Short mmCIF file of C-alpha atoms and ligand atoms in Angstrom, two decimals:
data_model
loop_
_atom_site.label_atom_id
_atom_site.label_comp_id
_atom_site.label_asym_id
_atom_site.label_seq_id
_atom_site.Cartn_x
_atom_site.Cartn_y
_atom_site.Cartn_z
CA UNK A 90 57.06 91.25 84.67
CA UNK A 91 53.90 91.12 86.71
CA UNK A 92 51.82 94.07 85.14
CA UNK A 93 52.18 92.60 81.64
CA UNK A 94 51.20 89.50 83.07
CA UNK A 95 48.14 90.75 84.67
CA UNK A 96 47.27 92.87 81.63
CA UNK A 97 47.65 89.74 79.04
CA UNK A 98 45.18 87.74 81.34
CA UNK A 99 42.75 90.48 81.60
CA UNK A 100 42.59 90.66 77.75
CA UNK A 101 42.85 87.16 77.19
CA UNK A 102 45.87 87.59 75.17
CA UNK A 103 49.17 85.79 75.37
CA UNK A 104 52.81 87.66 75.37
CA UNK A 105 52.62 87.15 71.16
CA UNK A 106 49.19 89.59 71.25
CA UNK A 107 51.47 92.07 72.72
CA UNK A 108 53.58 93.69 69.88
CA UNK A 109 56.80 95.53 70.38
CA UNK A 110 56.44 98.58 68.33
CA UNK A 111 59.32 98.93 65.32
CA UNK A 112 59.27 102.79 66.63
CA UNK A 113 59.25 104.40 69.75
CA UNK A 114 56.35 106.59 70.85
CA UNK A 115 56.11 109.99 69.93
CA UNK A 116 56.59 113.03 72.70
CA UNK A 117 59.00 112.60 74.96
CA UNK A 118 60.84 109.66 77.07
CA UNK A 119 62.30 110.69 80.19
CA UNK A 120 64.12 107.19 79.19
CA UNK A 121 66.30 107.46 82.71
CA UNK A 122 63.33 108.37 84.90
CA UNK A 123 62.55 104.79 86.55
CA UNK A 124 66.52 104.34 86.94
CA UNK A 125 67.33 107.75 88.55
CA UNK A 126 64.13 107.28 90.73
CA UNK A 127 65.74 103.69 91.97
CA UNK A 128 69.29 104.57 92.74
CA UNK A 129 68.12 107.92 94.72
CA UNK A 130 65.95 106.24 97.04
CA UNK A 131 65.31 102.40 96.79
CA UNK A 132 66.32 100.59 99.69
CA UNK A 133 66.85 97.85 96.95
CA UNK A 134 69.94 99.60 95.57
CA UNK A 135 71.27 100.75 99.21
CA UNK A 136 71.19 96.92 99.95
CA UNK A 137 72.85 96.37 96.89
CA UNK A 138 75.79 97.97 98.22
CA UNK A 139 75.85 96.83 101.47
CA UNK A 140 75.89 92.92 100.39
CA UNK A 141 78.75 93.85 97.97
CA UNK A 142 80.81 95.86 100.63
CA UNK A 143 79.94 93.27 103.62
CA UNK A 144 80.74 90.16 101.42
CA UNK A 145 83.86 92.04 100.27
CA UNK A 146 85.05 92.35 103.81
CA UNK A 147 85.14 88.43 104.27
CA UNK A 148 86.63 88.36 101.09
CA UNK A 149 89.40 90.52 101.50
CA UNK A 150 90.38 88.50 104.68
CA UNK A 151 90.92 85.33 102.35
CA UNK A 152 92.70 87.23 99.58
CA UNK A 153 95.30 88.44 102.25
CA UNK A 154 96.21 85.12 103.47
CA UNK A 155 96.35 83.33 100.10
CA UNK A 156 99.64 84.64 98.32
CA UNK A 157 98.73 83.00 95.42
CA UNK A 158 95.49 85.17 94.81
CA UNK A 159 95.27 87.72 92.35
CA UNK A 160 92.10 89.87 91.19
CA UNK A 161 93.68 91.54 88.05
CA UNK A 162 94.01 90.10 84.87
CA UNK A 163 96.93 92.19 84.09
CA UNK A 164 98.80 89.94 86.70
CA UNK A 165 100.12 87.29 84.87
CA UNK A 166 102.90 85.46 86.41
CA UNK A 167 104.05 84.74 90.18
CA UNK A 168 105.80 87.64 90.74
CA UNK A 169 103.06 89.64 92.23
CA UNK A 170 103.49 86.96 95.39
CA UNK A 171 105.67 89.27 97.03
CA UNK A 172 104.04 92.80 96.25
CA UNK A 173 102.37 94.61 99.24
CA UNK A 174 98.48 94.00 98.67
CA UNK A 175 95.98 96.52 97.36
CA UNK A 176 92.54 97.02 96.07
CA UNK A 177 91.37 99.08 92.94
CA UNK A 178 88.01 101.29 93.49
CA UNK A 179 86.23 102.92 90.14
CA UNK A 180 84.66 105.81 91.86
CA UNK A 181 81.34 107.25 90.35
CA UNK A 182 78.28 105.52 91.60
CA UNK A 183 80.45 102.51 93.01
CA UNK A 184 81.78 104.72 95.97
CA UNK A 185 80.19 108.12 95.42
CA UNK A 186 76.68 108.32 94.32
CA UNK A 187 76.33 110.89 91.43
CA UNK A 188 72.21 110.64 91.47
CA UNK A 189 71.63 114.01 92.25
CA UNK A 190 73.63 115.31 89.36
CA UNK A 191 71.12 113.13 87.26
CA UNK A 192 68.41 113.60 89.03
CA UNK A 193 69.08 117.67 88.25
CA UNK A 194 69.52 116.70 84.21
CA UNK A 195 66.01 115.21 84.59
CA UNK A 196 64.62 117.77 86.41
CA UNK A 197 66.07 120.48 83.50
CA UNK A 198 65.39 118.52 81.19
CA UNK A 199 68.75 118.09 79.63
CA UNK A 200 68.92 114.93 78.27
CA UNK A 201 70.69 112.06 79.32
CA UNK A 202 74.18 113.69 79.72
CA UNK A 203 75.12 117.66 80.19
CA UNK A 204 79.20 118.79 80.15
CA UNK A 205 78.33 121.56 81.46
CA UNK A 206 76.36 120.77 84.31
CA UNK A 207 78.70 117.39 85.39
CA UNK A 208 81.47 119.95 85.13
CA UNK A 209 79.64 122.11 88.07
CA UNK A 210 78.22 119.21 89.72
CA UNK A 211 82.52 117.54 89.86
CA UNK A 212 83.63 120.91 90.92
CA UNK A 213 81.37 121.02 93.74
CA UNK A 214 83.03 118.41 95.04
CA UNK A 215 79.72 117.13 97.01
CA UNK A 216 78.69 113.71 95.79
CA UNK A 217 77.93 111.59 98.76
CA UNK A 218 79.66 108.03 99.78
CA UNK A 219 77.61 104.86 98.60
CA UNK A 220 76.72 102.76 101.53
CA UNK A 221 79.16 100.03 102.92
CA UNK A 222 81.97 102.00 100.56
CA UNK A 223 83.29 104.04 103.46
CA UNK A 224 83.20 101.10 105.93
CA UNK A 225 84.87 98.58 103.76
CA UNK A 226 87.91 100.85 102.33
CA UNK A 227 88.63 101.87 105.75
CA UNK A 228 88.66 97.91 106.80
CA UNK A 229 90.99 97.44 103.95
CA UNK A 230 93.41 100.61 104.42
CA UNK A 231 93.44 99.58 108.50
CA UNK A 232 94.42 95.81 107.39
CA UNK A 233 97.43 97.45 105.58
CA UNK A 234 96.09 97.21 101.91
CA UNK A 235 96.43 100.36 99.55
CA UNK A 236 93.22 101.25 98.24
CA UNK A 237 93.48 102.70 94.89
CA UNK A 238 91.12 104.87 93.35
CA UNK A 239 90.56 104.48 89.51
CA UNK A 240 88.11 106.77 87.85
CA UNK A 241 87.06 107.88 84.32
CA UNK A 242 87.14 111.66 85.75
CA UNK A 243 89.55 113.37 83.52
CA UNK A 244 92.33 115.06 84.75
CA UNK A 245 91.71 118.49 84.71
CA UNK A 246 89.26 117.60 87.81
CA UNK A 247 91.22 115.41 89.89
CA UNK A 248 92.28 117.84 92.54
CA UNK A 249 88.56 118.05 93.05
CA UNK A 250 87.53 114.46 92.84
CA UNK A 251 90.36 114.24 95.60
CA UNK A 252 88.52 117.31 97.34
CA UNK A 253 84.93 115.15 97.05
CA UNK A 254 86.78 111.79 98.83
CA UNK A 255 88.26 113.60 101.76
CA UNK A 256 85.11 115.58 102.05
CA UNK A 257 83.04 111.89 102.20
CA UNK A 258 85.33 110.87 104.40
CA UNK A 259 87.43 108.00 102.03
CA UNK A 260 91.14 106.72 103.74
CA UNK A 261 94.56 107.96 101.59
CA UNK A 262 97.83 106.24 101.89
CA UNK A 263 100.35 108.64 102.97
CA UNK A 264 103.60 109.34 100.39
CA UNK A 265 101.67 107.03 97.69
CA UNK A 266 99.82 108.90 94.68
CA UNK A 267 96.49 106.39 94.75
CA UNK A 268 93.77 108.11 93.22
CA UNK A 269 94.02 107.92 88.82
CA UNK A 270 92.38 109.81 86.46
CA UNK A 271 91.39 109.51 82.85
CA UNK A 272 94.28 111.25 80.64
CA UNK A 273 96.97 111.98 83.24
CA UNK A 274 99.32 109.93 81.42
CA UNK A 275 99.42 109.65 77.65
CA UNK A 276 98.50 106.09 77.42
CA UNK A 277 95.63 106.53 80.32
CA UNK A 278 92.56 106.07 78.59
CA UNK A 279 89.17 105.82 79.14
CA UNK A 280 90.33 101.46 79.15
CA UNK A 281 91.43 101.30 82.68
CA UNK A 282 93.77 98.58 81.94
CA UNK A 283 96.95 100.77 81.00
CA UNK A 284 96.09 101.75 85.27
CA UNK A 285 95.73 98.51 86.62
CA UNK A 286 98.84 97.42 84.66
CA UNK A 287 100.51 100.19 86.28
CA UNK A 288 99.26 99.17 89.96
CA UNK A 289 99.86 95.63 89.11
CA UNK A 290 103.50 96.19 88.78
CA UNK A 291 104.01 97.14 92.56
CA UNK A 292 101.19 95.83 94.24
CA UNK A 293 99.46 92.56 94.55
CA UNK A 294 95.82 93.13 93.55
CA UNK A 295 93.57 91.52 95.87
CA UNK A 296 89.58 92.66 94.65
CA UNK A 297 88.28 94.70 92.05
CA UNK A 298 85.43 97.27 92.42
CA UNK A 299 83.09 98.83 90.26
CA UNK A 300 79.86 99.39 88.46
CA UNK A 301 81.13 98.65 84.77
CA UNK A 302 82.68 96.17 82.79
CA UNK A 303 85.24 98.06 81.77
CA UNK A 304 86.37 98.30 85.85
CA UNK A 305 87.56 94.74 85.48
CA UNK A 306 88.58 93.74 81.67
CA UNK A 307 89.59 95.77 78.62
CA UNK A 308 86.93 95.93 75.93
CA UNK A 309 84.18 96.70 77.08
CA UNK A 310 82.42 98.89 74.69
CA UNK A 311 82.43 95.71 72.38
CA UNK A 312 78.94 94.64 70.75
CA UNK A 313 76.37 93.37 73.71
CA UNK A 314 77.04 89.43 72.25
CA UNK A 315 80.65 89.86 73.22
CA UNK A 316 80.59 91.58 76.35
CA UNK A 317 78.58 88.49 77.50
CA UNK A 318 80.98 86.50 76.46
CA UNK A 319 83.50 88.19 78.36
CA UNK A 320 81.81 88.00 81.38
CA UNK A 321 80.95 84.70 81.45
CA UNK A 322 84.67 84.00 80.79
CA UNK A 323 85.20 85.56 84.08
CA UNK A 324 82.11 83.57 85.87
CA UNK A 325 84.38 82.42 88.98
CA UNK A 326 85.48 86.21 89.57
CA UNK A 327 82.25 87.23 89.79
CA UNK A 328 82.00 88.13 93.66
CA UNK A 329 84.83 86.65 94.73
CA UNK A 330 87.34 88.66 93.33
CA UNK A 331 85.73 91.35 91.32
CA UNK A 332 82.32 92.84 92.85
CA UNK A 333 79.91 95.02 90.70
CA UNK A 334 77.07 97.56 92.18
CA UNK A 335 74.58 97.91 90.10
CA UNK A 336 74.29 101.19 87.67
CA UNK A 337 70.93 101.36 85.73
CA UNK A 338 71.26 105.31 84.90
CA UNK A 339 74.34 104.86 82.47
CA UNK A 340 77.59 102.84 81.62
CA UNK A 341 79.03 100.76 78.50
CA UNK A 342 75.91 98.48 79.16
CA UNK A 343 74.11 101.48 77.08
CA UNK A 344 76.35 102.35 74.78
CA UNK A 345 77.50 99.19 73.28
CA UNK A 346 73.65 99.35 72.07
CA UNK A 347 74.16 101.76 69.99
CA UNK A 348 77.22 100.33 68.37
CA UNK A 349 80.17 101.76 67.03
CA UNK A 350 78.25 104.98 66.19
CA UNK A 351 78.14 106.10 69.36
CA UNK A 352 77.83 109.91 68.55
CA UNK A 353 74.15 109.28 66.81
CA UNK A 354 71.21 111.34 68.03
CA UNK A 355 68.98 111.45 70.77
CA UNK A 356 66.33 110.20 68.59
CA UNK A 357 68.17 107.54 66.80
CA UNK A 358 69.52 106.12 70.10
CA UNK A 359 66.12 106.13 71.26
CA UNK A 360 65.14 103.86 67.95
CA UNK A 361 67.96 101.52 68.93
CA UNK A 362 66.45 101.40 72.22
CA UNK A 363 63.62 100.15 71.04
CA UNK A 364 64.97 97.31 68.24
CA UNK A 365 66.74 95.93 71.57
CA UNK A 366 63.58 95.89 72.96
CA UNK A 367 62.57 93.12 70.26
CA UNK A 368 65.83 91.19 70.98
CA UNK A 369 64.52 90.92 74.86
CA UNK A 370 60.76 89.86 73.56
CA UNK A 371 62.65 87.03 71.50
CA UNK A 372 64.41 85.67 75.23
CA UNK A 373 60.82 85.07 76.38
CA UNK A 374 60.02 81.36 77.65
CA UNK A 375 57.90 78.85 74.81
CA UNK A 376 54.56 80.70 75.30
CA UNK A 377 55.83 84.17 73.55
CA UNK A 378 56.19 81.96 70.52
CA UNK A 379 52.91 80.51 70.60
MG1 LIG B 271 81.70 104.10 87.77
#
């Protein structure tokens, strides 16, 4: 982190003189500001994207010739080597970029999350594609894959999420029901893996996409220490067979910081904020123990 760096030799100070306060600051914290800023217009996060969905491409081609390759975890034994291939898409802010709906909760000043307004913003039905998302589904549904599409939009709004793709311009199998939304079934949770199970069982799965843990594995609200561990149990998926875009405005990332609570206030979820901030301080290299 450069400007800490800077600052600490300007004072003469190492990383120990500078404390990490037990509290946060009073007045406000527009604690999404920086994030919401990045994913609407850094060329960083557009590139992001295109990497994933470029690399994917290449990918794809390998996954498709190797009958032995599978990409979900819900595929356990051989029998999948005959199933037509297909690919599994979470949708907000891995294909369809939701930024202006936060960057309107910034702008009004409604917190970090609004019902109300994501309700509008869904039925709108006007979030644009992420780059490289439209180029490489289309690659996939023209090289005879089914692409799936596996969101945490409940129900009630799916026929407009399905409105929002074919407005962006996303491919649909004909006669095949491929986009899945939260609580259409009974047993369709906000855990995506009841889904994928379901996919699994008539389709070999080929690559994963998303911008959450919980696109790929079950579990992952789980404490922060054990969502590490459950990616790096997965280290040789990483990129090869499931690809993550990168999501700094929200996700289970967040809320597994605030533990099992997860319905505390805005001001006690800022104060968690800021004991993780102590946990990051402690990651530091030799000299921030000095
Ligand atoms: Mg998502």
């Amino acid at each position: 982190m450069p400007r800490l760096s800077f600052l600490s030799c300007l004072l003469g100070i190492g990383w120990s003189a500078v404390p990490v306060p037990a509290q946060p600051p009073s007045g406000p914290v527009q604690s999404n500001l920086n994030s919401v800023l990045w994913a609407g217009t850094a060329v960083e996060h557009d590139a992001a994207l295109l990497q994933t969905y470029n690399q994917a491409k290449a990918l794809l081609d390998r996954a498709l010739r190797d009958r032995n390759w599978t990409a979900a975890l819900e595929q356990k034994d051989t029998a999948f080597r005959s199933l037509p291939p297909a690919v599994i898409m979470d949708i907000d802010e891995t294909i369809l970029d939701n930024s202006p709906f936060e960057a309107q909760l910034l702008a009004k000043g409604a917190g970090t999350f609004d019902p109300i307004l994501w309700q509008n913003w869904v039925a709108e039905a006007n979030a644009p594609p992420l780059p490289g998302a439209l180029e490489f589904t289309h690659y996939a549904h023209q090289h005879g894959v089914t692409v799936f599409y596996v969101t945490n939009r409940e129900a009630r709004h799916k026929a407009a999420a399905r409105a929002n793709l074919d407005r962006a311009g996303f491919p649909f199998k004909k006669g095949v029901e491929t986009l899945y939304c939260q609580g259409e079934r009974p047993d369709w949770g906000a855990d995506k893996t009841t889904r994928r199970a379901e996919i699994a069982a008539h389709y070999r799965i080929l690559l994963l996409f998303g911008d959450d843990l919980g696109d790929f594995m079950s579990g992952a609200n789980s404490p922060s220490a054990h969502r590490r561990e459950m990616s790096d149990s997965n280290r040789e998926n990483w990129g090869v067979r499931w690809f993550i875009v990168p999501n700094a405005m929200y996700g289970s990332w967040e809320t597994s910081l605030y533990g099992p609570a997860g319905d505390t206030t805005e001001e006690q979820r800022q104060k968690l904020k800021f004991e993780t901030l102590r946990r990051i301080f402690t990651r530091a290299g030799p000299a921030a123990k000095e």
